[in-house]
């Protein structure tokens, strides 16, 4: 267990006193004559609800230890001087840590430091020291994954703030708004934003349903909006998705140079807008619940309006699902424009009464993971006014990079056979309103059939369909601050998506932050070891409330979770740094010296015995295990010497390779592997307290979780992958001719990495063809020839670690 806090800001002693007084903890006239110990006791008692007499105060203090053997109330009676040991021994107990399990009673300061908690040490304590230390304690993480002030808040400590006048909120503590808005008084309303689209071909502008949850105080004082664009929000068609999943157990084929996919359908530009009959001051529709992101629930009680929209092609909205197209982006952009005051919305679908977002201060952030974060990224690339920040987690920056790779149809991890049309079907929740669906069913089916042709599973090439869903050329238009979060082991939305976005943002005059964790396709806002929610709160206080809290300077530019040591996060200035490391292939070795042997030519066959093929198609994890134990039957392995010291590998590896296929088509797949026996982190975070993370008082909760070391050692970990079609050796858009036996050179990127290779471990490169987890699986009788003397693997950043 180790705690990492990056959201605490330094404030002056005068600011500390003002903020503690704001919380009713410090009272200048009453407290200025108290000794340090008396002041400590006073502050403690004031945090405790239900204490209404000296007797009840003593009863509570009697259950806390001041020394290993003396209760806190008795210690106060003795009149001893306050010490650092006493303060932090008590602090441990307040933060719900357990003696002898989480800390040692006789060594509280050493235990505190071991957990990496912030500390104030003094030889002789003054009243000013007590104020400073108690202020810091309120910002310190408790065992259950929230700071002490939030722990107190969950028990009603700030309930009195609910009754404060709207113009006195939000209340800021340490640069962040606190939970002073009553969730029981939230206003829940629905509006319908009008877009400049007609994606269902009905001759009328599409309306998009928007659900809003905002504090009642926003009727008096405007608040910022946190908007999550989620195509899943109104339901999904899971059975449709299964039926629309494509077959993948068939061979790769030869591509003709002039082979072109048909264009996708073009939407009408000549359509009617809705007639306006008047303007309403209040929404007429409400909602009881909506699928919620727990980070948004955390922010809601801190004064942010929370907005959800599923967009075109979803239940209660118009249009079709278009899977990341400019039209889908425009539908979500329209919501931001309405929040900013630049677009109209209606109270319902028929009355013609418009309604303004008069409660919004015009500042908007977007949040969400996967498709949600993808649309946040897409909207940001439009440069839309009012969008001040996005927090994009596991977001796609190019849909080609999601469903294709270097001229290959390549699945997202765990979703073999899914494609753009599959996802469109799954999220086309207009089916949830049967009569509405029946009116558009034929037109939708025609549209999605055209989509299936345009996305082109025949060649796997980059084409106009994918170019329309590539946000990278528009990165230069981003004006919002961007916080990116991504898993270094995410095989769904690969790290190349976030690396491209981060690299593009580095060239712009906008703030960007990057958080890289060791997980797969997950959220990280409920980690025990990291104050991510508080980091977001600090950042949005600056971007949306306009508070000068130095968030951009305080929060790290790049924050990376260690792949070796649990609960360890380290700040960096940038992703790629250090000296490039070049590796060469020789025999079965991965060496640092070029291979001079032109006769070092290696071979492998891609065809498998039918029982193996059948089993591996059904269970790709069994294929993966066989790959690691293959002895040259269907792959080639090249392994480095053990590294002499811990080494940090950073950036996007690139492999250059000569290869010949025995057919007029072929592919190369590679894996980069950390070889070495060790206990590694669990693939997914482990829930350590289900429902144990309250997000406010009588409000929502989350499951506290953390990566832990696996119970048994493993021999390897895949740290990067790459795939390429041999007919796309110049670009994903260009088809090159290939003849059987023709020797060609391919150079392609693997997935970016940020990985500590432990001393004694080896780096291994595995070269093969069919990837049962990601590529087509044809089981053709194809052999590959590799003259490895010309091969080179480059990792752009390599740093020995002390």
CSV table of N, CA and C in Angstrom, one decimal, residues 144-228:
chain,number,residue,atom,x,y,z
A,144,UNK,N,-9.4,4.4,2.6
A,144,UNK,CA,-10.4,4.0,1.6
A,144,UNK,C,-10.4,4.8,0.3
A,145,UNK,N,-9.3,5.5,0.1
A,145,UNK,CA,-9.1,6.2,-1.2
A,145,UNK,C,-9.7,7.5,-1.4
A,146,UNK,N,-10.0,8.2,-0.3
A,146,UNK,CA,-10.4,9.6,-0.4
A,146,UNK,C,-9.7,10.4,0.7
A,147,UNK,N,-9.5,11.7,0.5
A,147,UNK,CA,-8.8,12.5,1.5
A,147,UNK,C,-9.7,12.7,2.7
A,148,UNK,N,-9.1,13.2,3.8
A,148,UNK,CA,-9.8,13.2,5.1
A,148,UNK,C,-11.0,14.1,5.0
A,149,UNK,N,-10.9,15.2,4.3
A,149,UNK,CA,-12.1,16.1,4.2
A,149,UNK,C,-13.2,15.4,3.5
A,150,UNK,N,-12.9,14.7,2.5
A,150,UNK,CA,-14.0,13.9,1.8
A,150,UNK,C,-14.5,12.8,2.6
A,151,UNK,N,-13.7,12.2,3.4
A,151,UNK,CA,-14.2,11.2,4.4
A,151,UNK,C,-15.1,11.8,5.3
A,152,UNK,N,-14.8,12.9,5.9
A,152,UNK,CA,-15.7,13.6,6.8
A,152,UNK,C,-17.0,14.0,6.1
A,153,UNK,N,-16.8,14.5,4.9
A,153,UNK,CA,-18.0,14.9,4.1
A,153,UNK,C,-19.0,13.8,3.9
A,154,UNK,N,-18.5,12.6,3.6
A,154,UNK,CA,-19.4,11.4,3.4
A,154,UNK,C,-20.2,11.1,4.7
A,155,UNK,N,-19.8,11.6,5.8
A,155,UNK,CA,-20.5,11.4,7.1
A,155,UNK,C,-21.3,12.7,7.5
A,156,UNK,N,-21.4,13.6,6.6
A,156,UNK,CA,-22.3,14.8,6.8
A,156,UNK,C,-21.6,16.0,7.4
A,157,UNK,N,-20.3,16.0,7.4
A,157,UNK,CA,-19.6,17.2,7.9
A,157,UNK,C,-19.9,18.5,7.2
A,158,UNK,N,-20.2,18.4,5.9
A,158,UNK,CA,-20.5,19.6,5.2
A,158,UNK,C,-21.9,19.8,4.9
A,159,UNK,N,-22.8,19.0,5.5
A,159,UNK,CA,-24.2,19.2,5.2
A,159,UNK,C,-24.8,20.6,5.4
A,160,UNK,N,-24.2,21.3,6.3
A,160,UNK,CA,-24.7,22.6,6.6
A,160,UNK,C,-24.4,23.6,5.4
A,161,UNK,N,-23.5,23.2,4.6
A,161,UNK,CA,-23.2,24.1,3.4
A,161,UNK,C,-24.3,24.0,2.4
A,162,UNK,N,-25.2,23.0,2.5
A,162,UNK,CA,-26.3,22.9,1.5
A,162,UNK,C,-27.2,24.1,1.6
A,163,UNK,N,-27.3,24.7,2.8
A,163,UNK,CA,-28.3,25.8,3.0
A,163,UNK,C,-27.6,27.2,2.7
A,164,UNK,N,-26.4,27.2,2.3
A,164,UNK,CA,-25.8,28.5,2.0
A,164,UNK,C,-26.4,29.1,0.8
A,165,UNK,N,-26.5,30.4,0.7
A,165,UNK,CA,-27.0,31.1,-0.5
A,165,UNK,C,-26.2,30.7,-1.7
A,166,UNK,N,-26.8,30.6,-2.9
A,166,UNK,CA,-26.1,30.2,-4.1
A,166,UNK,C,-24.9,31.1,-4.4
A,167,UNK,N,-25.0,32.4,-4.1
A,167,UNK,CA,-23.9,33.3,-4.5
A,167,UNK,C,-22.7,33.1,-3.6
A,168,UNK,N,-22.8,32.2,-2.5
A,168,UNK,CA,-21.6,32.0,-1.7
A,168,UNK,C,-21.0,30.6,-2.1
A,169,UNK,N,-21.4,30.0,-3.1
A,169,UNK,CA,-20.9,28.8,-3.6
A,169,UNK,C,-20.3,29.0,-5.0
A,170,UNK,N,-19.4,28.1,-5.4
A,170,UNK,CA,-18.8,27.0,-4.6
A,170,UNK,C,-17.9,27.4,-3.5
A,171,UNK,N,-17.6,26.6,-2.5
A,171,UNK,CA,-16.6,26.8,-1.5
A,171,UNK,C,-15.4,26.1,-2.0
A,172,UNK,N,-14.3,26.8,-2.0
A,172,UNK,CA,-13.0,26.2,-2.5
A,172,UNK,C,-12.1,25.9,-1.3
A,173,UNK,N,-11.5,24.7,-1.3
A,173,UNK,CA,-10.5,24.3,-0.3
A,173,UNK,C,-9.4,23.7,-1.0
A,174,UNK,N,-8.2,24.3,-0.7
A,174,UNK,CA,-7.0,23.8,-1.4
A,174,UNK,C,-7.1,23.8,-2.9
A,175,UNK,N,-7.8,24.9,-3.4
A,175,UNK,CA,-7.9,25.0,-4.9
A,175,UNK,C,-8.9,24.2,-5.6
A,176,UNK,N,-9.8,23.6,-4.8
A,176,UNK,CA,-10.8,22.7,-5.4
A,176,UNK,C,-12.1,22.9,-4.7
A,177,UNK,N,-13.2,22.9,-5.5
A,177,UNK,CA,-14.6,23.0,-4.9
A,177,UNK,C,-14.9,21.8,-4.0
A,178,UNK,N,-15.5,22.0,-2.9
A,178,UNK,CA,-15.9,20.9,-2.0
A,178,UNK,C,-17.3,20.6,-2.2
A,179,UNK,N,-17.7,19.5,-1.6
A,179,UNK,CA,-19.1,18.9,-1.9
A,179,UNK,C,-20.1,19.7,-1.0
A,180,UNK,N,-20.5,20.8,-1.5
A,180,UNK,CA,-21.4,21.7,-0.8
A,180,UNK,C,-22.8,21.8,-1.5
A,181,UNK,N,-23.1,20.9,-2.4
A,181,UNK,CA,-24.4,21.0,-3.2
A,181,UNK,C,-25.2,19.7,-2.8
A,182,UNK,N,-26.4,19.9,-2.5
A,182,UNK,CA,-27.2,18.8,-2.0
A,182,UNK,C,-27.7,17.9,-3.2
A,183,UNK,N,-27.3,16.7,-3.2
A,183,UNK,CA,-27.7,15.8,-4.4
A,183,UNK,C,-29.2,15.5,-4.4
A,184,UNK,N,-29.9,15.6,-3.2
A,184,UNK,CA,-31.3,15.4,-3.1
A,184,UNK,C,-32.1,16.5,-3.8
A,185,UNK,N,-31.4,17.7,-4.0
A,185,UNK,CA,-32.1,18.8,-4.6
A,185,UNK,C,-31.7,19.0,-6.1
A,186,UNK,N,-31.0,18.1,-6.6
A,186,UNK,CA,-30.6,18.2,-8.0
A,186,UNK,C,-31.8,18.4,-8.9
A,187,UNK,N,-31.7,19.2,-9.9
A,187,UNK,CA,-32.7,19.3,-11.0
A,187,UNK,C,-32.3,18.4,-12.1
A,188,UNK,N,-33.3,17.5,-12.5
A,188,UNK,CA,-33.0,16.6,-13.6
A,188,UNK,C,-34.0,17.0,-14.7
A,189,UNK,N,-33.5,17.3,-15.9
A,189,UNK,CA,-34.3,17.7,-17.0
A,189,UNK,C,-33.8,17.2,-18.3
A,190,UNK,N,-34.7,17.2,-19.3
A,190,UNK,CA,-34.4,16.8,-20.6
A,190,UNK,C,-34.7,17.9,-21.6
A,191,UNK,N,-33.8,18.1,-22.6
A,191,UNK,CA,-34.0,19.0,-23.7
A,191,UNK,C,-33.6,18.3,-25.0
A,192,UNK,N,-34.0,18.9,-26.1
A,192,UNK,CA,-33.7,18.3,-27.4
A,192,UNK,C,-32.9,19.3,-28.2
A,193,UNK,N,-31.6,19.1,-28.4
A,193,UNK,CA,-30.8,20.0,-29.2
A,193,UNK,C,-31.0,19.8,-30.7
A,194,UNK,N,-31.2,20.9,-31.4
A,194,UNK,CA,-31.3,20.8,-32.8
A,194,UNK,C,-30.0,20.9,-33.5
A,195,UNK,N,-29.7,20.0,-34.4
A,195,UNK,CA,-28.4,19.9,-35.1
A,195,UNK,C,-28.6,20.5,-36.5
A,196,UNK,N,-27.5,20.6,-37.2
A,196,UNK,CA,-27.5,20.9,-38.6
A,196,UNK,C,-27.3,19.7,-39.5
A,197,UNK,N,-28.0,18.6,-39.1
A,197,UNK,CA,-27.9,17.4,-39.8
A,197,UNK,C,-29.2,16.8,-40.1
A,198,UNK,N,-29.3,15.9,-41.1
A,198,UNK,CA,-30.4,15.1,-41.4
A,198,UNK,C,-29.9,13.7,-41.8
A,199,UNK,N,-29.5,12.9,-40.7
A,199,UNK,CA,-28.9,11.7,-41.0
A,199,UNK,C,-29.9,10.5,-41.1
A,200,UNK,N,-31.2,10.8,-41.0
A,200,UNK,CA,-32.1,9.7,-41.2
A,200,UNK,C,-33.0,10.0,-42.4
A,201,UNK,N,-32.6,11.0,-43.2
A,201,UNK,CA,-33.2,11.2,-44.6
A,201,UNK,C,-34.7,11.5,-44.5
A,202,UNK,N,-35.1,12.2,-43.4
A,202,UNK,CA,-36.6,12.5,-43.3
A,202,UNK,C,-36.9,13.9,-43.7
A,203,UNK,N,-35.9,14.7,-44.1
A,203,UNK,CA,-36.2,16.0,-44.5
A,203,UNK,C,-36.2,17.1,-43.4
A,204,UNK,N,-35.9,16.6,-42.2
A,204,UNK,CA,-35.9,17.6,-41.1
A,204,UNK,C,-34.7,17.4,-40.2
A,205,UNK,N,-34.2,18.5,-39.6
A,205,UNK,CA,-33.0,18.5,-38.8
A,205,UNK,C,-33.1,17.6,-37.7
A,206,UNK,N,-32.1,16.8,-37.5
A,206,UNK,CA,-32.1,15.8,-36.4
A,206,UNK,C,-32.1,16.5,-35.0
A,207,UNK,N,-32.9,16.0,-34.1
A,207,UNK,CA,-32.9,16.4,-32.7
A,207,UNK,C,-32.1,15.4,-31.9
A,208,UNK,N,-31.3,15.9,-30.9
A,208,UNK,CA,-30.6,15.0,-30.0
A,208,UNK,C,-31.0,15.2,-28.6
A,209,UNK,N,-31.4,14.1,-28.0
A,209,UNK,CA,-31.8,14.2,-26.6
A,209,UNK,C,-30.7,14.4,-25.7
A,210,UNK,N,-30.9,15.3,-24.7
A,210,UNK,CA,-29.8,15.7,-23.7
A,210,UNK,C,-30.4,15.6,-22.3
A,211,UNK,N,-29.7,14.9,-21.5
A,211,UNK,CA,-30.2,14.7,-20.1
A,211,UNK,C,-29.2,15.6,-19.2
A,212,UNK,N,-29.8,16.4,-18.3
A,212,UNK,CA,-29.0,17.3,-17.5
A,212,UNK,C,-29.3,17.1,-16.0
A,213,UNK,N,-28.3,17.0,-15.2
A,213,UNK,CA,-28.5,16.9,-13.8
A,213,UNK,C,-27.6,18.1,-13.2
A,214,UNK,N,-28.3,19.0,-12.5
A,214,UNK,CA,-27.6,20.2,-12.1
A,214,UNK,C,-28.1,20.7,-10.7
A,215,UNK,N,-27.3,21.4,-10.0
A,215,UNK,CA,-27.7,21.8,-8.6
A,215,UNK,C,-28.8,22.9,-8.7
A,216,UNK,N,-29.7,22.9,-7.8
A,216,UNK,CA,-30.8,23.9,-7.8
A,216,UNK,C,-30.2,25.3,-7.7
A,217,UNK,N,-29.0,25.5,-7.2
A,217,UNK,CA,-28.4,26.8,-7.1
A,217,UNK,C,-28.1,27.4,-8.4
A,218,UNK,N,-28.1,26.5,-9.5
A,218,UNK,CA,-27.8,27.0,-10.8
A,218,UNK,C,-28.9,27.9,-11.4
A,219,UNK,N,-30.1,27.8,-10.7
A,219,UNK,CA,-31.2,28.8,-11.1
A,219,UNK,C,-30.9,30.2,-10.7
A,220,UNK,N,-29.9,30.3,-9.8
A,220,UNK,CA,-29.5,31.6,-9.3
A,220,UNK,C,-28.1,32.0,-9.8
A,221,UNK,N,-27.2,31.1,-9.6
A,221,UNK,CA,-25.8,31.4,-10.1
A,221,UNK,C,-25.4,30.4,-11.1
A,222,UNK,N,-24.9,30.8,-12.2
A,222,UNK,CA,-24.6,29.9,-13.3
A,222,UNK,C,-23.4,29.0,-12.9
A,223,UNK,N,-23.4,27.8,-13.4
A,223,UNK,CA,-22.4,26.8,-13.1
A,223,UNK,C,-21.8,26.3,-14.4
A,224,UNK,N,-20.6,25.7,-14.4
A,224,UNK,CA,-20.1,25.0,-15.6
A,224,UNK,C,-20.7,23.7,-15.8
A,225,UNK,N,-20.5,23.1,-17.0
A,225,UNK,CA,-21.1,21.8,-17.4
A,225,UNK,C,-20.0,20.8,-17.7
A,226,UNK,N,-20.2,19.6,-17.2
A,226,UNK,CA,-19.4,18.5,-17.5
A,226,UNK,C,-20.2,17.6,-18.4
A,227,UNK,N,-19.8,17.4,-19.6
A,227,UNK,CA,-20.6,16.7,-20.6
A,227,UNK,C,-20.0,15.4,-21.0
A,228,UNK,N,-20.7,14.3,-21.0
A,228,UNK,CA,-20.3,13.0,-21.4
A,228,UNK,C,-21.1,12.6,-22.6
